[in-house]
Coordinates of C-alpha atoms in Angstrom, one line a residue:
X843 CA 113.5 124.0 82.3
X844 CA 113.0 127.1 80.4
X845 CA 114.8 126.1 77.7
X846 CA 113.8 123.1 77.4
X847 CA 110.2 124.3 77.0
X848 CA 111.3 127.3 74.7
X849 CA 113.2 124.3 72.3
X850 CA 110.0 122.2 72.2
X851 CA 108.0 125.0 71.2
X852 CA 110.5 125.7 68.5
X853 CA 110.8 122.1 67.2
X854 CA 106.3 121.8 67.3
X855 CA 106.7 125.5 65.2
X856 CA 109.5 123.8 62.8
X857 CA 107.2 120.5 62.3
X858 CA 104.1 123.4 61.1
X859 CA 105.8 125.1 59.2
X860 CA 106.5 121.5 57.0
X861 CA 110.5 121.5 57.9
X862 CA 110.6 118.2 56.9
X863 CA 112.9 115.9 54.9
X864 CA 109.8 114.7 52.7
X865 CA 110.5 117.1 49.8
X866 CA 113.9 117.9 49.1
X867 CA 113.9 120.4 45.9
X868 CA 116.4 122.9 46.3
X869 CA 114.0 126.3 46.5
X870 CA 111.6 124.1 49.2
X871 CA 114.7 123.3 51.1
X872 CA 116.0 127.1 50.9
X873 CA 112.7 128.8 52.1
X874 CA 112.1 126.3 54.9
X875 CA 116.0 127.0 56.0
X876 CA 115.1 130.4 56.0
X877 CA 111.9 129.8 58.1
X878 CA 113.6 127.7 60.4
X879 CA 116.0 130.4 61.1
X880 CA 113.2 133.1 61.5
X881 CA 111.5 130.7 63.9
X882 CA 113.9 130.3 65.9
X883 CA 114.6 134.0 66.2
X884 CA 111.1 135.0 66.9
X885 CA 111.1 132.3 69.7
X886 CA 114.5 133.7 71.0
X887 CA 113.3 137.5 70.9
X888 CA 109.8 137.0 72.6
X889 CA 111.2 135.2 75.4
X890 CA 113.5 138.0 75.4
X891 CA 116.7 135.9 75.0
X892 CA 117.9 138.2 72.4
X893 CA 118.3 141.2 75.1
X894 CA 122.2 142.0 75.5
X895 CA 123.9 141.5 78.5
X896 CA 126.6 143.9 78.4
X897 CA 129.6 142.8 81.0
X898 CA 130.6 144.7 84.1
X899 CA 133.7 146.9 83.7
X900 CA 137.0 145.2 83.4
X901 CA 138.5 148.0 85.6
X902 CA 140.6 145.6 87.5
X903 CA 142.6 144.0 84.3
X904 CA 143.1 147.7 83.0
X905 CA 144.4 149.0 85.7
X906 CA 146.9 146.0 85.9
X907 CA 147.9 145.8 82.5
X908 CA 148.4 149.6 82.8
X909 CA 150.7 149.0 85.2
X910 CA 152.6 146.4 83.8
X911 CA 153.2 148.5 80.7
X912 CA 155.2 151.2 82.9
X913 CA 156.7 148.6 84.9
X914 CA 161.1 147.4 84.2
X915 CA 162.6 144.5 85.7
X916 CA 166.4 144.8 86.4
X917 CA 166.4 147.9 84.6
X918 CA 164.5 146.6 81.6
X919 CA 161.3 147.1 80.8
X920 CA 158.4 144.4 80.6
X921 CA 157.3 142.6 77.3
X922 CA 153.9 143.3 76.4
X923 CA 151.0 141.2 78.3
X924 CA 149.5 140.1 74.5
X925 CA 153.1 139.0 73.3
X926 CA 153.4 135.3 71.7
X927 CA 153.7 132.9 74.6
X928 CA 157.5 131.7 73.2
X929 CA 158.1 134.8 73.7
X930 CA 157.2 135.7 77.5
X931 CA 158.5 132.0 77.6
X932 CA 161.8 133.2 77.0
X933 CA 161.5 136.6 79.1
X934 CA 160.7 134.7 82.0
X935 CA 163.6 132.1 81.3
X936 CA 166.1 135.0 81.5
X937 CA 165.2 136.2 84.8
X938 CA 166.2 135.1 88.2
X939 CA 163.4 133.1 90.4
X940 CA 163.5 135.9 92.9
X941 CA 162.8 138.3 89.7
X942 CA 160.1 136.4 89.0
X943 CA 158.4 136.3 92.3
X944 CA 158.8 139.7 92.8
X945 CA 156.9 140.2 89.2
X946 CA 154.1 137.7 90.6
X947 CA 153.8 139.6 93.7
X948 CA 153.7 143.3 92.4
X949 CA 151.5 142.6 89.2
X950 CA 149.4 138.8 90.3
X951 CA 146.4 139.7 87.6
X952 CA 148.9 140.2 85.0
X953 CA 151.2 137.4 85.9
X954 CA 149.0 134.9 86.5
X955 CA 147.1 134.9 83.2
X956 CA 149.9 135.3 80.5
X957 CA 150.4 132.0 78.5
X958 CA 154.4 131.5 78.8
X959 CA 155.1 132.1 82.6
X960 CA 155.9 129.1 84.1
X961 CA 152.9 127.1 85.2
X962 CA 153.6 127.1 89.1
X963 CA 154.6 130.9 88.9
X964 CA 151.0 131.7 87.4
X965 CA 149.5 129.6 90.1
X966 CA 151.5 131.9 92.9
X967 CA 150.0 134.7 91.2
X968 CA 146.3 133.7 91.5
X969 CA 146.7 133.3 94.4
X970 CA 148.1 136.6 95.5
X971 CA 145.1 138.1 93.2
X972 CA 142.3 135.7 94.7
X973 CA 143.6 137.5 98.0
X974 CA 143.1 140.7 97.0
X975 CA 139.6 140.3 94.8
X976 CA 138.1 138.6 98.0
X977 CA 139.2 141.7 100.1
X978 CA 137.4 144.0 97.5
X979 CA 134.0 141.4 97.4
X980 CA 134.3 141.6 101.5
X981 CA 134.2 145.5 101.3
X982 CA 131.4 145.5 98.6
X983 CA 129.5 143.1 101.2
X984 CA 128.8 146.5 103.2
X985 CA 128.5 149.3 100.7
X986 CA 125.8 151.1 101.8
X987 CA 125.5 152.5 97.6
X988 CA 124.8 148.7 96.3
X989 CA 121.4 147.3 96.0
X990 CA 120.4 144.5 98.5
X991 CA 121.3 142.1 95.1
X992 CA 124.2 143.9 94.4
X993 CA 125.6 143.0 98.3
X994 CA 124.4 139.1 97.8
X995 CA 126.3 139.2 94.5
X996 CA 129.7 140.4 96.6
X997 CA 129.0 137.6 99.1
X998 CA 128.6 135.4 96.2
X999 CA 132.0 136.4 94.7
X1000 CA 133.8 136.5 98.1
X1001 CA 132.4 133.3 98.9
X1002 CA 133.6 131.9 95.5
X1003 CA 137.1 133.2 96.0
X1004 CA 137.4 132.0 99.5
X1005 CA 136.6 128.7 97.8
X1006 CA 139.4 129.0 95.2
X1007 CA 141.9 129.5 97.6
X1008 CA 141.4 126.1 99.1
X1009 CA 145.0 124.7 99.5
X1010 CA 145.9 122.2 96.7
X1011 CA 143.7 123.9 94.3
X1012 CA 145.8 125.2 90.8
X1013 CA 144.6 128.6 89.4
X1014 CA 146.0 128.7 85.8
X1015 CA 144.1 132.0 85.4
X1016 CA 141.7 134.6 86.9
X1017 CA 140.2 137.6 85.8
X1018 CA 137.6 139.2 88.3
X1019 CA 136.8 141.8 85.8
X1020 CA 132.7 141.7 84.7
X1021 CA 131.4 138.5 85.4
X1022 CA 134.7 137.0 85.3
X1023 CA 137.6 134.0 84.1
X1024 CA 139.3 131.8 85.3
X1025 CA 141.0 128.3 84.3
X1026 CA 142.2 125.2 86.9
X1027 CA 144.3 122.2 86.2
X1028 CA 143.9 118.9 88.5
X1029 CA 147.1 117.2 87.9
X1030 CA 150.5 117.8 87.7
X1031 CA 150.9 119.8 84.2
X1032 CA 154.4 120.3 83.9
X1033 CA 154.9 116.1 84.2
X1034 CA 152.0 115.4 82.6
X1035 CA 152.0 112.7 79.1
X1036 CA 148.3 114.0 78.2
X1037 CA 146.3 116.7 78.7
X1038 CA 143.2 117.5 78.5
X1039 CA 141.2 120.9 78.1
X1040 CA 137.4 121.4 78.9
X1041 CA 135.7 124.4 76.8
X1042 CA 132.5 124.7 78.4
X1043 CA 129.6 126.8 76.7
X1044 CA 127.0 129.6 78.0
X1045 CA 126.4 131.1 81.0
X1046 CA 130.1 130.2 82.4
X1047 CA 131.6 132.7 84.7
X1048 CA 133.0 133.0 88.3
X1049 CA 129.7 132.1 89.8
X1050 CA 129.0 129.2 87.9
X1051 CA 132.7 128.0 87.5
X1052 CA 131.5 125.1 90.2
X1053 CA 128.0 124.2 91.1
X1054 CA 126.3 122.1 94.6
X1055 CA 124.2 118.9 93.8
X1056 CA 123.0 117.9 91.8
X1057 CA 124.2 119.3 89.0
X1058 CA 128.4 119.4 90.0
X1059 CA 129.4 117.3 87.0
X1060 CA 127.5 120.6 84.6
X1061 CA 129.9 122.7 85.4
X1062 CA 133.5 123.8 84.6
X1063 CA 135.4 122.5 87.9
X1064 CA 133.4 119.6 88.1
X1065 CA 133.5 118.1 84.6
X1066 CA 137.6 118.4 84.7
X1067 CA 137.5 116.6 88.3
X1068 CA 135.3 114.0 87.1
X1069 CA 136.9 113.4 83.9
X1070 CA 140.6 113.6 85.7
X1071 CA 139.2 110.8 88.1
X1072 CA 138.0 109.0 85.0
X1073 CA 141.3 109.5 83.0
X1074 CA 143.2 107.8 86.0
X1075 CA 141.0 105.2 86.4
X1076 CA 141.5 104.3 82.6
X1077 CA 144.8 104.3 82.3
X1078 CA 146.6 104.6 86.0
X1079 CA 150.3 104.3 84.3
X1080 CA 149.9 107.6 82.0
X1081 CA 150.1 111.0 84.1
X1082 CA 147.2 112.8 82.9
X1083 CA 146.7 116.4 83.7
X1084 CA 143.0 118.3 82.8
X1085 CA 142.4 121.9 82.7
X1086 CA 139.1 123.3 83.5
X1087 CA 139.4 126.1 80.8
X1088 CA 136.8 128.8 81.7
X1089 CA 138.7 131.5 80.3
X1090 CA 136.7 133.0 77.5
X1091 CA 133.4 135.4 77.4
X1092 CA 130.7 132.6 77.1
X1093 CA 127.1 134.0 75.7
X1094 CA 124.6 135.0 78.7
X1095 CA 121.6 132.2 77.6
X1096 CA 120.8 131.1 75.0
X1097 CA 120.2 134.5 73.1
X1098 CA 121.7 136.1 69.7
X1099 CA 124.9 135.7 71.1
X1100 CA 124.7 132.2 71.3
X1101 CA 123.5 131.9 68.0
X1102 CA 126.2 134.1 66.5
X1103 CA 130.1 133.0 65.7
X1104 CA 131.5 136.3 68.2
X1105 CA 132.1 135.5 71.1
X1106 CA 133.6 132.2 70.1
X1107 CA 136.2 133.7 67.5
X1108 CA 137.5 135.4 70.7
X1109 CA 137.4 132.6 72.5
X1110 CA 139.5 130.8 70.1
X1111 CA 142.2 133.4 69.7
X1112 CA 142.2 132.4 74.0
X1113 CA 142.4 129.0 73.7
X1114 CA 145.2 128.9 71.3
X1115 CA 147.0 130.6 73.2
X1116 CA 146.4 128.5 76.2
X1117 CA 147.3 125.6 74.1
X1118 CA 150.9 126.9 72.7
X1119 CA 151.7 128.4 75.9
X1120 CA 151.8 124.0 77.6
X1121 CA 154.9 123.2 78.9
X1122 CA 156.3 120.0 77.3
X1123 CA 154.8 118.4 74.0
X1124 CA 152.7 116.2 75.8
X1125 CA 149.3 115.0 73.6
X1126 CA 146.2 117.7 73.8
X1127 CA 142.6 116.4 74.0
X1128 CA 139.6 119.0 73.9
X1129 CA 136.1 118.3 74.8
X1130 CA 134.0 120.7 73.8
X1131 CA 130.4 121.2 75.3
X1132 CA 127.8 122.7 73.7
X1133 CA 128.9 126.5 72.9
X1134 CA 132.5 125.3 73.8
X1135 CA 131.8 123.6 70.7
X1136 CA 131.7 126.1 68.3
X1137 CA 134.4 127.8 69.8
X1138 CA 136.7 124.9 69.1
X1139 CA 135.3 124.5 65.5
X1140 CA 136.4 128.5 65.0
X1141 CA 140.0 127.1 66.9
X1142 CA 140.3 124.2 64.4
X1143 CA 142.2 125.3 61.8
X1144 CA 145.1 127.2 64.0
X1145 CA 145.4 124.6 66.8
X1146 CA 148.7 123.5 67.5
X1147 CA 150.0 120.5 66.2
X1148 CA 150.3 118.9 69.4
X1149 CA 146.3 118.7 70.0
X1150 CA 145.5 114.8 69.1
X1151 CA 142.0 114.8 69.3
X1152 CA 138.9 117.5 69.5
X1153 CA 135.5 116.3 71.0
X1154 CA 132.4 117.5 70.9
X1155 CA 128.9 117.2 73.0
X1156 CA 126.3 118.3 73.2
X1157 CA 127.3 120.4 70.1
X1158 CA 124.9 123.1 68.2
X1159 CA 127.5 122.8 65.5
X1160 CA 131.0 124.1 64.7
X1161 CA 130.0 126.9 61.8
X1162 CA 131.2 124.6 59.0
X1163 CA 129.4 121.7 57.0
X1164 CA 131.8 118.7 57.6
X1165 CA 134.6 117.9 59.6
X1166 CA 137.2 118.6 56.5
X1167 CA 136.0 122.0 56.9
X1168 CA 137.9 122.2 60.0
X1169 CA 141.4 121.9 58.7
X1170 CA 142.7 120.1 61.9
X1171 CA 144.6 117.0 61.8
X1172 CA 143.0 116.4 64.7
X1173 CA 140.8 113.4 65.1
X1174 CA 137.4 114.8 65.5
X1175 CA 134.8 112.9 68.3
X1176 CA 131.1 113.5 68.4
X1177 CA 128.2 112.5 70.5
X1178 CA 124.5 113.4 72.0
X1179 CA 122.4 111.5 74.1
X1180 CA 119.4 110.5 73.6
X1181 CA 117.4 113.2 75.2
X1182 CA 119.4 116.5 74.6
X1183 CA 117.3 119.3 73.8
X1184 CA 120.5 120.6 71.4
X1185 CA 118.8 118.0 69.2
X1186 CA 115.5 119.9 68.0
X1187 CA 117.9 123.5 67.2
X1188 CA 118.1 123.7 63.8
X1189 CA 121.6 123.0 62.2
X1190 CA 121.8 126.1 59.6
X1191 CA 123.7 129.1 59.3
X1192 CA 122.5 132.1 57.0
X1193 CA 123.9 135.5 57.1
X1194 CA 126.2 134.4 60.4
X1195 CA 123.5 133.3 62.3
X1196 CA 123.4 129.3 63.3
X1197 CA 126.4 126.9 63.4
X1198 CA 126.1 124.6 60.7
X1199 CA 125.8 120.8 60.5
X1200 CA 125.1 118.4 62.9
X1201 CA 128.6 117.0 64.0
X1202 CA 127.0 113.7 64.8
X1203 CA 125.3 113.0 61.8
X1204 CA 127.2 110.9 59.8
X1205 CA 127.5 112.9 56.6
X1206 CA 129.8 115.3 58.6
X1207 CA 132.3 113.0 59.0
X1208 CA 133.3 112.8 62.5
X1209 CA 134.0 109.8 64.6
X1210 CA 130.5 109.2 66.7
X1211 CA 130.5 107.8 69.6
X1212 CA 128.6 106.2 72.9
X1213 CA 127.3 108.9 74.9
X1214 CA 124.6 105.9 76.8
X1215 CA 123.4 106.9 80.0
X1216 CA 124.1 110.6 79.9
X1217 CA 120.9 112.4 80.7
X1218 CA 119.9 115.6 79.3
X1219 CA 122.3 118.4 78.1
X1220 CA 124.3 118.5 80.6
X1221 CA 125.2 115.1 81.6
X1222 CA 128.2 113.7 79.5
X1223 CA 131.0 114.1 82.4
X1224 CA 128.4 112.0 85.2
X1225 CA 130.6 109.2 86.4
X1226 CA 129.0 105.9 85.1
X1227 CA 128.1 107.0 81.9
X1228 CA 129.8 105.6 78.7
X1229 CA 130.1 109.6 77.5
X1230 CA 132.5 110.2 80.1
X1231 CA 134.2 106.5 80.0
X1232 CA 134.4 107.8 76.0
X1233 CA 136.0 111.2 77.1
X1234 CA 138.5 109.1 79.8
X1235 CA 139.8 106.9 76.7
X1236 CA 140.6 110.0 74.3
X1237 CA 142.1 111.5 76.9
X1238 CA 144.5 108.9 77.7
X1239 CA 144.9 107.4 73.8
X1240 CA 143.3 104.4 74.9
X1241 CA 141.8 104.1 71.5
X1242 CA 141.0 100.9 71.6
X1243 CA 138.5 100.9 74.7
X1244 CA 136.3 103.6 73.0
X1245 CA 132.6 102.6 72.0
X1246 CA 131.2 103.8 69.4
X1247 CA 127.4 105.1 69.0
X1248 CA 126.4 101.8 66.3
X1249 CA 127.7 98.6 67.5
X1250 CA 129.9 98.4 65.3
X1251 CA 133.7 99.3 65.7
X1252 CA 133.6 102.2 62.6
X1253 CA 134.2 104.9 64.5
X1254 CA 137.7 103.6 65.7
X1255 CA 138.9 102.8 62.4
X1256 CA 142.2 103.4 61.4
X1257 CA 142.8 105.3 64.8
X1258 CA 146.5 104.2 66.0
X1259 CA 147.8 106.9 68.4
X1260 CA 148.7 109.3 65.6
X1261 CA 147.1 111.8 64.3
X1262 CA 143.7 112.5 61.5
X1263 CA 140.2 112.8 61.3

């Protein structure tokens, strides 16, 4: 709601100032650029957006990784934690499965988030580390030193965890450090003939990685279950697996660092390396929400070649001007419903702040498509809605079902299961 009235304002300040399409000239449209921008950082520091929300201490993580780095295995010692997944690929391929359990059980936070163990040792591992943060969250509960918030927060946490560990559930990563990471995958990814990856935007952590009614389908876990139910239901011969990726520092609100390129260039160094670290060469399909979607514009251009498709919703822009800028072979999907407040930010950047173009206007070059019946910002992965019957299609390479924003059929030209914008 806040935002919503914070946009308004913005867009009713943008419309005063005469940002408008009505004169074009080049020094009219550079000073109202420039307005636009200071507009929308006035609004964004008097509502105090802009204040920075500095994580918690990643003491956890360090002390693992710390660790790990003193730690051998059959007399040799352990590659390092950041190595190229091919590489810990390898390591792990040499060891014995007892070796590797044994790994999994006497370092879980470090196991269970490097890309190249294998996919159902990582899931062993968060489970072992789920354990162990609970334990710590169950303690903090009744430290007499925290605040009252400070013990709702641990019940919050432990709560969360307690959740995780439901049996069936597949942890591809966790980090309990700060506010927290984590990534799940419904389906069976080592079998799987697509996958798909969700990159959510702000305000994702641990405590918002899943969400109650009625907004389930807004968050991390509940996109990728929706979307996985979806998937099936378009195409029940392919095996389909979707990862909830929620594994990257996402901006807290809609402040500077949501309208700064930052924490998205991390993010993207992340979620390549989630990507080449896949077993198999099974087709890769993102979707891309809101922040998410910068984050997979910054990704773009180092993807590996096995991602088929990138699309976006919802999007702010993805800090270029048109989709060539990305340098992906990827096919590139956009859409926005009718009434997303995303709609009335201004697409600029200037001196690093602001994304760019508008990936659904059609000068950017992208292949628009139906997002009907979504409502609001956060509505693309509600069952019913053409956005997510969109999003099932990609996901599946059922090309041919997708429909497009006009009536026409334009945005599935020339698509025939390989790759290209």
């Amino acid at each position: 709601m806040c935002v919503t009235l914070v946009t308004a304002a913005v867009a009713r300040l943008l419309m005063w100032a005469g940002v408008t399409s009505f004169d074009s000239s080049p020094t009219l449209t550079a000073w109202r650029a420039l307005l636009a921008v200071a507009v929308v950082f006035v609004m964004l520091a008097t509502t105090g957006w802009t204040a920075v929300r500095h994580p918690h201490s990643d003491e956890p993580r360090t002390v693992a990784l710390a660790s790990w780095a003193r730690g051998h295995v059959a007399g040799r010692t352990l590659p390092d934690a950041d190595a190229p997944p091919n590489r810990l690929a390898q390591f792990f391929a040499t060891l014995t499965a007892a070796q590797r359990t044994g790994l999994a059980d006497k370092y879980p936070l470090v196991v269970g988030n490097l890309n190249g163990a294998p996919v159902t040792l990582r899931y062993h591992a968060n489970r072992l580390a789920l354990v162990q943060a609970r334990k710590v969250e169950r303690q903090r509960m009744h430290d007499a030193r925290l605040s009252p918030d400070g013990r709702a927060e641990a019940l919050r946490r432990m709560n969360r965890f307690q959740s995780m560990l439901a049996e069936g559930r597949h942890i591809l990563a966790f980090d309990p450090s700060g506010k927290g990471r984590a990534a799940e995958v419904f389906g069976d990814l080592d079998r799987a003939d697509r996958v798909s990856v969700i990159v959510p935007g702000v305000d994702t952590n641990l405590l918002t990685l899943e969400r109650s009614a009625p907004r389930v389908n807004a968050a991390p876990v509940g996109m990728a279950k929706s979307l996985y139910a979806a998937e099936r239901a378009a195409r029940p011969g392919t095996r389909t697996a979707v990862i909830a990726w929620a594994d990257y520092t996402t901006p807290a609100g809609i402040g500077m660092d949501a309208a700064l390129g930052n924490l998205a260039e991390r993010g993207a160094v992340r979620l390549n390396a989630l990507v080449g670290a896949l077993p198999g060469d099974a087709p890769v399909s993102l979707f891309c929400h809101s922040y998410g979607s910068v984050l997979c514009g910054v990704a773009a251009h180092e993807l590996p070649s096995r991602v088929a498709d990138i699309a976006v919703a919802g999007s702010p822009g993805m800090r270029v001007e048109n989709a060539g800028q990305l340098h992906t072979r990827a096919r590139v999907w956009a859409m926005r419903d009718h009434d997303d407040w995303i709609e009335d930010v201004p697409n600029l950047e200037l001196g690093g702040l602001g994304h760019g173009a508008d990936p659904v206007d059609p000068g950017f070059g992208a292949r628009i498509v139906s997002a009907a019946d979504a409502v609001g910002h956060s509505g693309y992965f509600e069952p019913g809605t053409k956005s997510l019957s969109n999003f099932a299609s990609i996901g599946v390479g059922a090309y041919s079902s997708i429909r497009c924003a006009n009536s026409d059929s334009a945005c599935r030209d020339g698509v025939t299961g390989g790759q290209g914008i």
